[in-house]
Short mmCIF file of C-alpha atoms in Angstrom, two decimals:
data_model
loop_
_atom_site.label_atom_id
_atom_site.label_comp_id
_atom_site.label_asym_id
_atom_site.label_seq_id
_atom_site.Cartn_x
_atom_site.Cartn_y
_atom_site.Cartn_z
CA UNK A 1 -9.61 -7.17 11.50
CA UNK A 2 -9.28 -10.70 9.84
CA UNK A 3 -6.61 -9.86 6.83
CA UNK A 4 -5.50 -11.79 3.82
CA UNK A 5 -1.99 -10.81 3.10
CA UNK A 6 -1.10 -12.35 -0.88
CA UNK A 7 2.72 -11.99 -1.55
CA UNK A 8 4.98 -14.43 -3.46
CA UNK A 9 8.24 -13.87 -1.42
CA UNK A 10 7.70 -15.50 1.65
CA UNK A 11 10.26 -13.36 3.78
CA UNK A 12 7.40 -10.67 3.26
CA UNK A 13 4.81 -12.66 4.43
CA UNK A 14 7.32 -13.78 7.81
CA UNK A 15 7.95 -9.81 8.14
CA UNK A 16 3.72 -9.31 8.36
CA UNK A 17 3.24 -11.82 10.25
CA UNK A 18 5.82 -10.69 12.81
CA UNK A 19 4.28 -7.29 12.76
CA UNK A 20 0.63 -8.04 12.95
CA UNK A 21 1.33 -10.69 15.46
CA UNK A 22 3.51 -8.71 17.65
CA UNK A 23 2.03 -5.33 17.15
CA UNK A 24 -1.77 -5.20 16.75
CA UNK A 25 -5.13 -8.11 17.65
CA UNK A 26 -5.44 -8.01 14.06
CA UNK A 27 -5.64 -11.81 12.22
CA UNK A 28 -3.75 -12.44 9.75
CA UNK A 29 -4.01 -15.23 6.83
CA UNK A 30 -1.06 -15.62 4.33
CA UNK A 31 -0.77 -16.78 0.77
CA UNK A 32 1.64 -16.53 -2.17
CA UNK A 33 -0.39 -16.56 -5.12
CA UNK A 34 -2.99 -15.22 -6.06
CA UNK A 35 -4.82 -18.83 -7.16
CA UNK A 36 -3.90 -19.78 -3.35
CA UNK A 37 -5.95 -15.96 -2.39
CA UNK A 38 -9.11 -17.25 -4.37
CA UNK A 39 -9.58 -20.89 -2.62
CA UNK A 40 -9.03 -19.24 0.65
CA UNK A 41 -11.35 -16.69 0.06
CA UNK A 42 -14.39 -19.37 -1.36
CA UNK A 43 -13.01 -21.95 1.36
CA UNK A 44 -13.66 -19.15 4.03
CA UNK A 45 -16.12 -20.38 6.85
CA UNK A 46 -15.45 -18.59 9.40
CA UNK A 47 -16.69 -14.85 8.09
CA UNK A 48 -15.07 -13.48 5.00
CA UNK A 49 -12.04 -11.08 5.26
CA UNK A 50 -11.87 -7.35 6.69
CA UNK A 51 -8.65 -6.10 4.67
CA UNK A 52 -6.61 -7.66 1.80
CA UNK A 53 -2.58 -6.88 1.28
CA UNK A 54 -1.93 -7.39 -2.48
CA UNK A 55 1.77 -7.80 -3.90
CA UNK A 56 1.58 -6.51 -7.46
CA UNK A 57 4.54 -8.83 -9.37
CA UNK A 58 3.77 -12.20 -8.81
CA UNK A 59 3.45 -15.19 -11.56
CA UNK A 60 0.44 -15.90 -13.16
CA UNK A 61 -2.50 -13.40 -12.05
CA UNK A 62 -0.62 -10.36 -10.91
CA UNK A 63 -2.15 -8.18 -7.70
CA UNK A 64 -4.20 -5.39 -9.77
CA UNK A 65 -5.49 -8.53 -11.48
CA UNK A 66 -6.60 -9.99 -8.09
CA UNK A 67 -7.96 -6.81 -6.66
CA UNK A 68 -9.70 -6.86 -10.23
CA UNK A 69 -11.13 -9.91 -9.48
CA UNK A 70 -12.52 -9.48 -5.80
CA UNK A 71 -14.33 -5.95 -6.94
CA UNK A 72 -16.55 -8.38 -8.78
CA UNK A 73 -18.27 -9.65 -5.67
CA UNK A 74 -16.71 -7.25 -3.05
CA UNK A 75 -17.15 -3.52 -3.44
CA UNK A 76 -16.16 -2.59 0.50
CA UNK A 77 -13.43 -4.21 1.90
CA UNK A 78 -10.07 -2.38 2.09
CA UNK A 79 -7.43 -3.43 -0.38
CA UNK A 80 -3.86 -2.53 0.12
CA UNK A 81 -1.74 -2.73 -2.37
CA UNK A 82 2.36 -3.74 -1.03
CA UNK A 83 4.43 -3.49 -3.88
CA UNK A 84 8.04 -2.79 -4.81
CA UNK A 85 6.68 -1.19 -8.15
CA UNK A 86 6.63 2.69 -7.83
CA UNK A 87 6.20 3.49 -11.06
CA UNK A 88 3.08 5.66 -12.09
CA UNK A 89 1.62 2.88 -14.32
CA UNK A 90 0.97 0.70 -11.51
CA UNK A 91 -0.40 3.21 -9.22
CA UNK A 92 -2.94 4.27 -12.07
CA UNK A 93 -3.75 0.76 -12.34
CA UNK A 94 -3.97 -0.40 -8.96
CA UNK A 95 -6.29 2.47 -7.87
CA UNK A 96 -8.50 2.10 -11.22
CA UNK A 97 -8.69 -1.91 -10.50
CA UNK A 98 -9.98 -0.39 -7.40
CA UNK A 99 -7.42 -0.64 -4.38
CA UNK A 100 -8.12 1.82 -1.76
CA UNK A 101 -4.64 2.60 -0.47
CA UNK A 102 -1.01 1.79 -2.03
CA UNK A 103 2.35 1.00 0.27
CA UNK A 104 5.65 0.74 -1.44
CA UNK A 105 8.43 -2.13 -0.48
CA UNK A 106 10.76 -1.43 1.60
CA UNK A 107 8.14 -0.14 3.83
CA UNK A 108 8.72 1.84 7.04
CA UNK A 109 7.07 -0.29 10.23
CA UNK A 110 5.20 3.15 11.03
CA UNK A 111 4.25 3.79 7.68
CA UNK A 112 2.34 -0.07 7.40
CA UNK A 113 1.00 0.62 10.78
CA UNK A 114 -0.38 3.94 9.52
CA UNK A 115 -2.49 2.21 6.95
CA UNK A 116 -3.56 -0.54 8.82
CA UNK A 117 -5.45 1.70 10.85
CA UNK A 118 -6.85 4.10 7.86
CA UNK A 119 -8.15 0.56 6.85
CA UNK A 120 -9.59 0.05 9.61
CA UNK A 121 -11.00 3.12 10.04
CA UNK A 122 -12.44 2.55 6.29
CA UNK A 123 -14.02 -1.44 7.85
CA UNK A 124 -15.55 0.58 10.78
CA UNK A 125 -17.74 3.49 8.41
CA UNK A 126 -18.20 0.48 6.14
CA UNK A 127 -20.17 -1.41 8.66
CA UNK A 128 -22.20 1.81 10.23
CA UNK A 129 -23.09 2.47 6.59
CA UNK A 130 -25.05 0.80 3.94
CA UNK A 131 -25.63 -2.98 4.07
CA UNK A 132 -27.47 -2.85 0.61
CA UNK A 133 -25.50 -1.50 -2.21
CA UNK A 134 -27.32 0.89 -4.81
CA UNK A 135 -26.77 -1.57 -7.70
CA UNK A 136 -27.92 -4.52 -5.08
CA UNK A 137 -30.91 -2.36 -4.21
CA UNK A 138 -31.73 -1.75 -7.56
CA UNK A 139 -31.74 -5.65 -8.83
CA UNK A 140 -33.12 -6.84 -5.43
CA UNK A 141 -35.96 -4.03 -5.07
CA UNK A 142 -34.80 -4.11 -1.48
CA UNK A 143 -34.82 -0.35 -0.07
CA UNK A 144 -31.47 1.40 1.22
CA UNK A 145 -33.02 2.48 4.68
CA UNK A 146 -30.54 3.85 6.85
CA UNK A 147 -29.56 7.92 6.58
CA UNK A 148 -27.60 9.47 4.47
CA UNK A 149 -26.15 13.06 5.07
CA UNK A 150 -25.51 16.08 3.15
CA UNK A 151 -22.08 15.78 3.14
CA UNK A 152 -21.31 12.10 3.15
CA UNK A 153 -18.79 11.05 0.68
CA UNK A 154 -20.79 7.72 -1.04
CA UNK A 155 -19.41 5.12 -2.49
CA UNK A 156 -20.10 5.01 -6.12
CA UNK A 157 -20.19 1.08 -7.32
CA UNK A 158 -19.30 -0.22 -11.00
CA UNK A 159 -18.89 3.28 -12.51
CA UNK A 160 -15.52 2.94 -14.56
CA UNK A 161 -12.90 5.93 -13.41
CA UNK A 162 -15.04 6.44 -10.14
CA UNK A 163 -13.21 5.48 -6.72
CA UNK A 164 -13.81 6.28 -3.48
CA UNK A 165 -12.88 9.56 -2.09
CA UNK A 166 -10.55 8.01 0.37
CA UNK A 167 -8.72 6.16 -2.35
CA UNK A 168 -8.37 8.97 -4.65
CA UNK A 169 -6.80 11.33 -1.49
CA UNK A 170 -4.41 8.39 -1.24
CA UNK A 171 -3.25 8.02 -4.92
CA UNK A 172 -2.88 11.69 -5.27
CA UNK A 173 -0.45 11.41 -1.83
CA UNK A 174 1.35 8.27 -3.59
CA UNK A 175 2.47 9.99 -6.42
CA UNK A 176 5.55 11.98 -5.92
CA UNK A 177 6.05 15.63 -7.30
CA UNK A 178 7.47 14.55 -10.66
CA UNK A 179 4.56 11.91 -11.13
CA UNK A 180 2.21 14.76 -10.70
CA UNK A 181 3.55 17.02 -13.57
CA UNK A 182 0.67 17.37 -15.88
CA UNK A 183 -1.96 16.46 -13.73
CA UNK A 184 -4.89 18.69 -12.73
CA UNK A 185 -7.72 18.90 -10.68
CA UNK A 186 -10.84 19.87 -11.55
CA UNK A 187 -14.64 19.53 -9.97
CA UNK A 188 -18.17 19.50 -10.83
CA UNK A 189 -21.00 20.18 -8.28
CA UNK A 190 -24.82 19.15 -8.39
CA UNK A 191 -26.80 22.42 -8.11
CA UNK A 192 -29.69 22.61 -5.51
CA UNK A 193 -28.00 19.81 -4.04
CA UNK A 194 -29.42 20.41 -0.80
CA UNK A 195 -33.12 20.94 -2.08
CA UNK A 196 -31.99 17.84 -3.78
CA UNK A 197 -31.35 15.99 -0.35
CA UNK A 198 -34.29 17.19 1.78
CA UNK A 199 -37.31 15.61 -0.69
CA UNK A 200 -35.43 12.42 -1.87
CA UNK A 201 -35.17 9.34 0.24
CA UNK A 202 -31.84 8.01 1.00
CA UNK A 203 -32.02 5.59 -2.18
CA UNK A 204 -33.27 7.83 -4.33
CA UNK A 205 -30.21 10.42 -3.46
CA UNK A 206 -27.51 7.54 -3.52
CA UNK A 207 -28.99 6.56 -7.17
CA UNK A 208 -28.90 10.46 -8.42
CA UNK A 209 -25.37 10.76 -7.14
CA UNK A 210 -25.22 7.37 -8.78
CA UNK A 211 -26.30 8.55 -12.13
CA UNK A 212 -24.78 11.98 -12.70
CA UNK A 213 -21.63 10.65 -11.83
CA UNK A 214 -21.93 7.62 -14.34
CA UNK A 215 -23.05 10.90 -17.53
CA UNK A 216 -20.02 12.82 -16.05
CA UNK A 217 -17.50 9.24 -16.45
CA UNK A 218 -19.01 8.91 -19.96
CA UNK A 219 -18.10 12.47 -20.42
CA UNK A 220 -14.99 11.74 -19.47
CA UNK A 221 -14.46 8.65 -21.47
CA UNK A 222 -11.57 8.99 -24.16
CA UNK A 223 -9.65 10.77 -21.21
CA UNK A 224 -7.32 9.84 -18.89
CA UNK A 225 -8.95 10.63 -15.55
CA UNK A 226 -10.45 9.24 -12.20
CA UNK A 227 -13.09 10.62 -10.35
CA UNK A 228 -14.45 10.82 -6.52
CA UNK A 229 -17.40 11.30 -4.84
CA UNK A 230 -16.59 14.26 -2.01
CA UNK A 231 -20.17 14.89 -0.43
CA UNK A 232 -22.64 17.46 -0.80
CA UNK A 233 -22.91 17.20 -4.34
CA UNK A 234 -19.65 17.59 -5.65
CA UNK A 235 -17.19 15.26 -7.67
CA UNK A 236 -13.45 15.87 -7.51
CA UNK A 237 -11.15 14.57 -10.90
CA UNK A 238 -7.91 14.29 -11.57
CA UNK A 239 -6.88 14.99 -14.94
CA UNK A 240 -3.65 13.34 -16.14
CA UNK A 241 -0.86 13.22 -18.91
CA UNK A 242 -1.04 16.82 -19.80
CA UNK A 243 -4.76 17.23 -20.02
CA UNK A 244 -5.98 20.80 -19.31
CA UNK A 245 -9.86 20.17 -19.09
CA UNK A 246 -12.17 22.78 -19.67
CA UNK A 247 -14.66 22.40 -16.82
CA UNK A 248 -17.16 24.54 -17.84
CA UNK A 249 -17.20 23.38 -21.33
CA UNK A 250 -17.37 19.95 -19.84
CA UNK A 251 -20.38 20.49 -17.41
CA UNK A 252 -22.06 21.96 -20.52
CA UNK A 253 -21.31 18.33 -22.01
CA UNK A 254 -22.89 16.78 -18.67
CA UNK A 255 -25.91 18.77 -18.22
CA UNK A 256 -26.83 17.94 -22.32
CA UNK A 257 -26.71 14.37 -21.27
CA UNK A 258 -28.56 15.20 -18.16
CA UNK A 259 -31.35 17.11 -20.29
CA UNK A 260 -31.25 13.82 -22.34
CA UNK A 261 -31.91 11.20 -19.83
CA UNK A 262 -34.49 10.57 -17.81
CA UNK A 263 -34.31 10.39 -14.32
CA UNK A 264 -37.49 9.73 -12.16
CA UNK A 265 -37.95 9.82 -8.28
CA UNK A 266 -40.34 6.26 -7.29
CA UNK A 267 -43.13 8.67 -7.07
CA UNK A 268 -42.77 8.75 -11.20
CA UNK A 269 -41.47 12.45 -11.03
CA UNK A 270 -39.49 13.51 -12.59
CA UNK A 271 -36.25 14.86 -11.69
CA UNK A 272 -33.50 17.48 -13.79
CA UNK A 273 -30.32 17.82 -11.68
CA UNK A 274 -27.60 19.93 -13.28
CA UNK A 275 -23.92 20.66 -12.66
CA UNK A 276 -21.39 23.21 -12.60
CA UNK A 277 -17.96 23.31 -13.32
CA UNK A 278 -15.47 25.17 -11.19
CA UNK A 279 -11.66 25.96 -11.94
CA UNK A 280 -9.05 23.60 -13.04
CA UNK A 281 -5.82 23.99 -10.94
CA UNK A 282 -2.57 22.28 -11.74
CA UNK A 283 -1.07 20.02 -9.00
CA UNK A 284 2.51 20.70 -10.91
CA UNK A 285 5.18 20.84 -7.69
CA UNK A 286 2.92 20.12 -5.20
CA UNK A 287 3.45 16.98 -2.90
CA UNK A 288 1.60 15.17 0.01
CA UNK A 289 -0.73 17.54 1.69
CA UNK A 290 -0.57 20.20 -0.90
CA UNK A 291 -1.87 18.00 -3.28
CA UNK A 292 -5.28 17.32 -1.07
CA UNK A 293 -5.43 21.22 -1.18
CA UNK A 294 -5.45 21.58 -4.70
CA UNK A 295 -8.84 19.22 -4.72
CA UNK A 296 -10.03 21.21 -2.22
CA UNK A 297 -9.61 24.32 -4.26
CA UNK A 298 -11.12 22.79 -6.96
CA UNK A 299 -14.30 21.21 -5.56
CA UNK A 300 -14.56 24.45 -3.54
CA UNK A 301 -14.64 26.81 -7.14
CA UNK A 302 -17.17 24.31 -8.65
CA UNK A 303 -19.56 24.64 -5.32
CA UNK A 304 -18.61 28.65 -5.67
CA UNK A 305 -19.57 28.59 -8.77
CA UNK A 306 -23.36 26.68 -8.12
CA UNK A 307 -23.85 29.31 -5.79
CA UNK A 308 -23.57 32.29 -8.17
CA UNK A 309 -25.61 30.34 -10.72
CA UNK A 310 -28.33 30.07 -8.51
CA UNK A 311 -28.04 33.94 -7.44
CA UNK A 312 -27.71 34.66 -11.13
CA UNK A 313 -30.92 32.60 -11.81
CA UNK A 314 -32.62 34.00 -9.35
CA UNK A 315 -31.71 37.55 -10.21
CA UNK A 316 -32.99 36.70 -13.82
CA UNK A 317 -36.18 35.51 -12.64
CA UNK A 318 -37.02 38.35 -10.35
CA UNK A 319 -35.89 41.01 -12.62
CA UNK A 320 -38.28 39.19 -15.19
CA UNK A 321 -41.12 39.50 -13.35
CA UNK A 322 -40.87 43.24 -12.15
CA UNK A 323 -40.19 44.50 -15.80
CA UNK B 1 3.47 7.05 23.94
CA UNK B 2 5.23 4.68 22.39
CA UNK B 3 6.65 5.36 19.02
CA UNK B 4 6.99 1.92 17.02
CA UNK B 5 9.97 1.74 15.30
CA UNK B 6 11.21 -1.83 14.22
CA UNK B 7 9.17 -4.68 14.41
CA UNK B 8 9.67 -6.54 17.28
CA UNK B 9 11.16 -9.85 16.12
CA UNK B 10 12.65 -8.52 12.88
CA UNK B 11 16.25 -9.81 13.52
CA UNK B 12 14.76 -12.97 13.50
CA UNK B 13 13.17 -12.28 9.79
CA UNK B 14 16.17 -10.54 8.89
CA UNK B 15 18.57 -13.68 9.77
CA UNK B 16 16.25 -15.75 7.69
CA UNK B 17 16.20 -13.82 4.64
CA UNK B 18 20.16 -13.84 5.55
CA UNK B 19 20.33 -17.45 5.17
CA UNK B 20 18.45 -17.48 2.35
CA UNK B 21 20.41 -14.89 0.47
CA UNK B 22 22.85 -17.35 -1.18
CA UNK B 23 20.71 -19.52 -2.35
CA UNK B 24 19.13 -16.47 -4.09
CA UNK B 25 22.29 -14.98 -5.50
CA UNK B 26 23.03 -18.72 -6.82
CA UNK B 27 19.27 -18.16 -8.60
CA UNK B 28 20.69 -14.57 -10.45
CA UNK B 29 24.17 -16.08 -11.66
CA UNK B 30 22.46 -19.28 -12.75
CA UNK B 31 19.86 -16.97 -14.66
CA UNK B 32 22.57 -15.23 -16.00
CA UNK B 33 25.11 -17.98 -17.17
CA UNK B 34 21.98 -19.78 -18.83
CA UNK B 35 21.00 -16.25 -20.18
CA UNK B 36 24.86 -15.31 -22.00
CA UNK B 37 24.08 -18.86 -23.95
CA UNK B 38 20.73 -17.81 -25.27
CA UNK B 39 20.56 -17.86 -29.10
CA UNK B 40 18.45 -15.47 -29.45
CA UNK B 41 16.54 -11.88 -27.43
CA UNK B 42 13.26 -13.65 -26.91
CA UNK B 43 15.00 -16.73 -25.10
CA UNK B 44 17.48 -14.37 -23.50
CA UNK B 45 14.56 -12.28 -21.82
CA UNK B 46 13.16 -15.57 -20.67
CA UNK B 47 16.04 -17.06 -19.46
CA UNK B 48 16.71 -13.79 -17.35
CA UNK B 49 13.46 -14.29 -15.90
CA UNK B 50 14.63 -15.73 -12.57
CA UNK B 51 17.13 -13.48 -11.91
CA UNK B 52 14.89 -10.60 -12.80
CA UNK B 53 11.78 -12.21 -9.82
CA UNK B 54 14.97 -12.80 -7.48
CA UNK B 55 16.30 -9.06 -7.64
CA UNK B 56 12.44 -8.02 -6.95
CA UNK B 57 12.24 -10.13 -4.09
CA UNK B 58 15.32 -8.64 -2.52
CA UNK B 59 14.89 -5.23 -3.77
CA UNK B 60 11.29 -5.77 -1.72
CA UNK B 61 12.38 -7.16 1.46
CA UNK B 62 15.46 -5.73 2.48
CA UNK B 63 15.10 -2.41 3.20
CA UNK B 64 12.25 -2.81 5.49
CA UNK B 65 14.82 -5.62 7.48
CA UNK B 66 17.41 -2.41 8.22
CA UNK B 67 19.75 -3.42 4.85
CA UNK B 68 19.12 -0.57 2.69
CA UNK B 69 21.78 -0.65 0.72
CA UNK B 70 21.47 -3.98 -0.53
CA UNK B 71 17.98 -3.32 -1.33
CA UNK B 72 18.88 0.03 -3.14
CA UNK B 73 21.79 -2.03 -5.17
CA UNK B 74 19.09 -4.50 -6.02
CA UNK B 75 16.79 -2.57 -7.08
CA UNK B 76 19.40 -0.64 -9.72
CA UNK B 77 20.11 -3.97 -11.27
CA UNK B 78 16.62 -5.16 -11.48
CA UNK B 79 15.11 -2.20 -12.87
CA UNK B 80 18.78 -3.11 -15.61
CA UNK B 81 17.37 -6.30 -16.02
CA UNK B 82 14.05 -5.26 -16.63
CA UNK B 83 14.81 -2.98 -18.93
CA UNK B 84 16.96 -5.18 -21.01
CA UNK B 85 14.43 -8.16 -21.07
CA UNK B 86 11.54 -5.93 -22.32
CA UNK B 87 14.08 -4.21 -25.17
CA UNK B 88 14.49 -8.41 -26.01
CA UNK B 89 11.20 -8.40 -25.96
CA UNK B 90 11.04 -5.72 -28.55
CA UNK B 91 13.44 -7.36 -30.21
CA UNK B 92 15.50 -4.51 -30.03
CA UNK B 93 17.93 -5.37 -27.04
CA UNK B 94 20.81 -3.18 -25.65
CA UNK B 95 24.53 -4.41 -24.96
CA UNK B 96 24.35 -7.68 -22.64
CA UNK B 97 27.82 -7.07 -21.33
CA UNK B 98 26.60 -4.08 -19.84
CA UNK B 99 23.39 -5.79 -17.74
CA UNK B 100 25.45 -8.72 -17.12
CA UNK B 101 28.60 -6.04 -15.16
CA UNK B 102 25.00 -4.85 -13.65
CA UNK B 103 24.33 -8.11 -12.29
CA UNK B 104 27.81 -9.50 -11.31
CA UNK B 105 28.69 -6.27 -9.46
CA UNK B 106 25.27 -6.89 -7.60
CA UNK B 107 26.22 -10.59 -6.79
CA UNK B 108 29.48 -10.07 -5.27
CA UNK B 109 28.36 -7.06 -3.11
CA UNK B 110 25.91 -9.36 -1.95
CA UNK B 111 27.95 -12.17 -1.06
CA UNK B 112 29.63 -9.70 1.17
CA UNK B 113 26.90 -8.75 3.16
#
């Protein structure tokens, strides 16, 4: 990978190069402010960069700033944040700003190695996956041509409170047990996903996902949540500061705005997804991997919960037409 | 397997960020002499302002170069400093005798190392 590491101390930026030098066949290009990051990045001839290492406190533009600033043009590329701030405020804002994984100074030389490669990893499915965004596709008129599966966690572009999957599993892991008092997770999944999936083309299935989740961020406006994209039709949140959403209530809220808009497949039909909620379950004292399991639990009660709507539907409609 | 533990090289960082630890402690008490002059909080916060980016830096950097204690001890008087600077801010600031015991008992453990 060809990284951009932006830190103002320079004994951090000696300490990366040491390790990416000595360690990995990674390149590495450093700067200390985040004015120095932008003319390096326009400057760049030689093929832009594959992962960026932001410092948060620096003077003038700060690092959620920056990473701000490069989701403008640059919805892919891995940004790690490498901060000394641990404090909840700055992980909210990094991973809203759109940072995909978060390291805290002093770091452990495993622990940076660790992410390195999950960013990596994250460069490589990048480049097997769409080379036309949805909202590119959608100015452009240029088609999104290459598969998409069931169960493949899409990346939802310029949808405010929406990350990536990836980067929401990481923030949840970032925050320590005390940070996660209050928070909760909760899911919504698309019924008939996978009717959904088999007629629709993979551009028209990226822009549904696209849509519903942009109603279900609306929905979730005046609250203080982010939201991923897991796959197979079904959004995981995070509620924080106390919240304790009402799910079903709330896909009630998402299917009237559903019912409301119009959605149309390029054939001109037209198309009425809807959503159910599952159970909200509080993340209070877990930690690391117990904290993935919660989201699990939730996304799995929403997609529990699709099921028995469609079994209760069509119960209804066959008892309807035998009476 | 190979289990990477320490950067190979990092004595070399570390006896950098040595050399350069005076200078840096020289930044704080500077900040902090300048700082015990200031007339009033919103100058005070401002004048605290280097010591307060110094403290970060070395709260950052050294525990990851095997000096964990200084970094811990740095980060307890920045996180001080930081506190008291936004309270000037606020115009509501604390007791500066306490912040500045915060910041000389960080400078001369430092000068130790």
């Amino acid at each position: 990978m060809r990284i951009l590491a932006v830190d103002d101390d320079p004994i951090i930026l000696e300490l990366l190069r040491q390790f990416v030098e000595s360690t990995t066949d990674h390149a590495l290009v450093t700067v200390s402010s985040a004015a120095d990051a932008r003319s390096v990045i326009a400057g760049s001839t030689d093929g832009s960069f594959d992962c960026f290492l932001l410092d948060i406190q620096m003077p003038e533009t700060d690092g959620i700033e920056l990473c701000r600033h490069l989701r403008k043009t640059d919805t892919n590329t891995p940004v790690v944040m490498l901060t000394a701030m641990n404090e909840r405020s700055y992980i909210d804002r990094a991973f809203r700003a759109g940072a995909t994984d978060y390291v805290t100074k002093p770091f452990e030389v495993y622990e940076l190695a660790a992410r390195l490669t999950a960013a990596e990893a994250l460069v490589a499915v990048n480049r097997q996956a769409a080379t036309v965004s949805v909202p590119t596709a959608r100015k452009t008129g240029v088609a999104i041509d290459h598969p998409i599966e069931l169960n493949d966690p899409l990346t939802i572009y310029d949808v405010e409170g929406v990350i990536e999957h990836s980067a929401l599993e990481n923030y949840l892991q970032q925050l320590g047990r005390s940070a996660l008092f209050g928070s909760t997770a909760f899911a919504f999944s698309i019924r008939e996903i996978a009717a959904y999936h088999a007629r629709m083309s993979p551009f028209e299935f990226h822009c549904m996902i696209t849509d519903v989740a942009e109603i279900m961020a609306d929905a979730l406006s005046h609250r203080s949540a982010l939201m991923s994209y897991v796959g197979s039709g079904s959004y995981a949140c995070v509620a924080e500061k106390g919240w304790r959403p009402d799910s079903k209530q709330l896909a009630g809220r998402v299917n009237y705005a559903l019912a409301m808009s119009e959605l149309y497949l390029n054939s001109g039909e037209r198309i009425e997804p809807r959503v159910c909620g599952g159970d909200a379950v509080r993340m209070i004292w877990r930690s690391g991997t117990a904290t993935l399991d919660a989201l699990g639990e939730a996304v799995a009660s929403a997609e529990r919960e699709t099921v028995d709507r469609e079994k209760y539907l069509d119960d209804f409609w066959y008892m309807g037409q035998s009476a | 397997m190979t289990v990477l533990t320490e950067i190979p090289g990092l004595s070399r960082v570390r006896e950098h960020f040595l050399d350069l630890l005076p200078e840096r402690l020289e930044t704080i008490a500077m900040s902090l002499q300048a700082a015990s002059h200031g007339v009033d909080p919103a100058q005070i916060a401002a004048l605290l302002e280097p010591a307060d980016i110094t403290l970060h830096r070395i709260a950052g950097a050294a525990g990851s170069l095997k000096l964990g204690d200084l970094g811990a001890h740095a980060r307890r008087a920045e996180l001080e400093v930081a506190a008291y600077r936004f309270a000037c801010r606020e115009s509501d600031p604390s007791d500066f005798n306490r912040v500045a015991a915060e910041i000389e008992d960080f400078v001369a453990a430092a000068s130790a190392v």
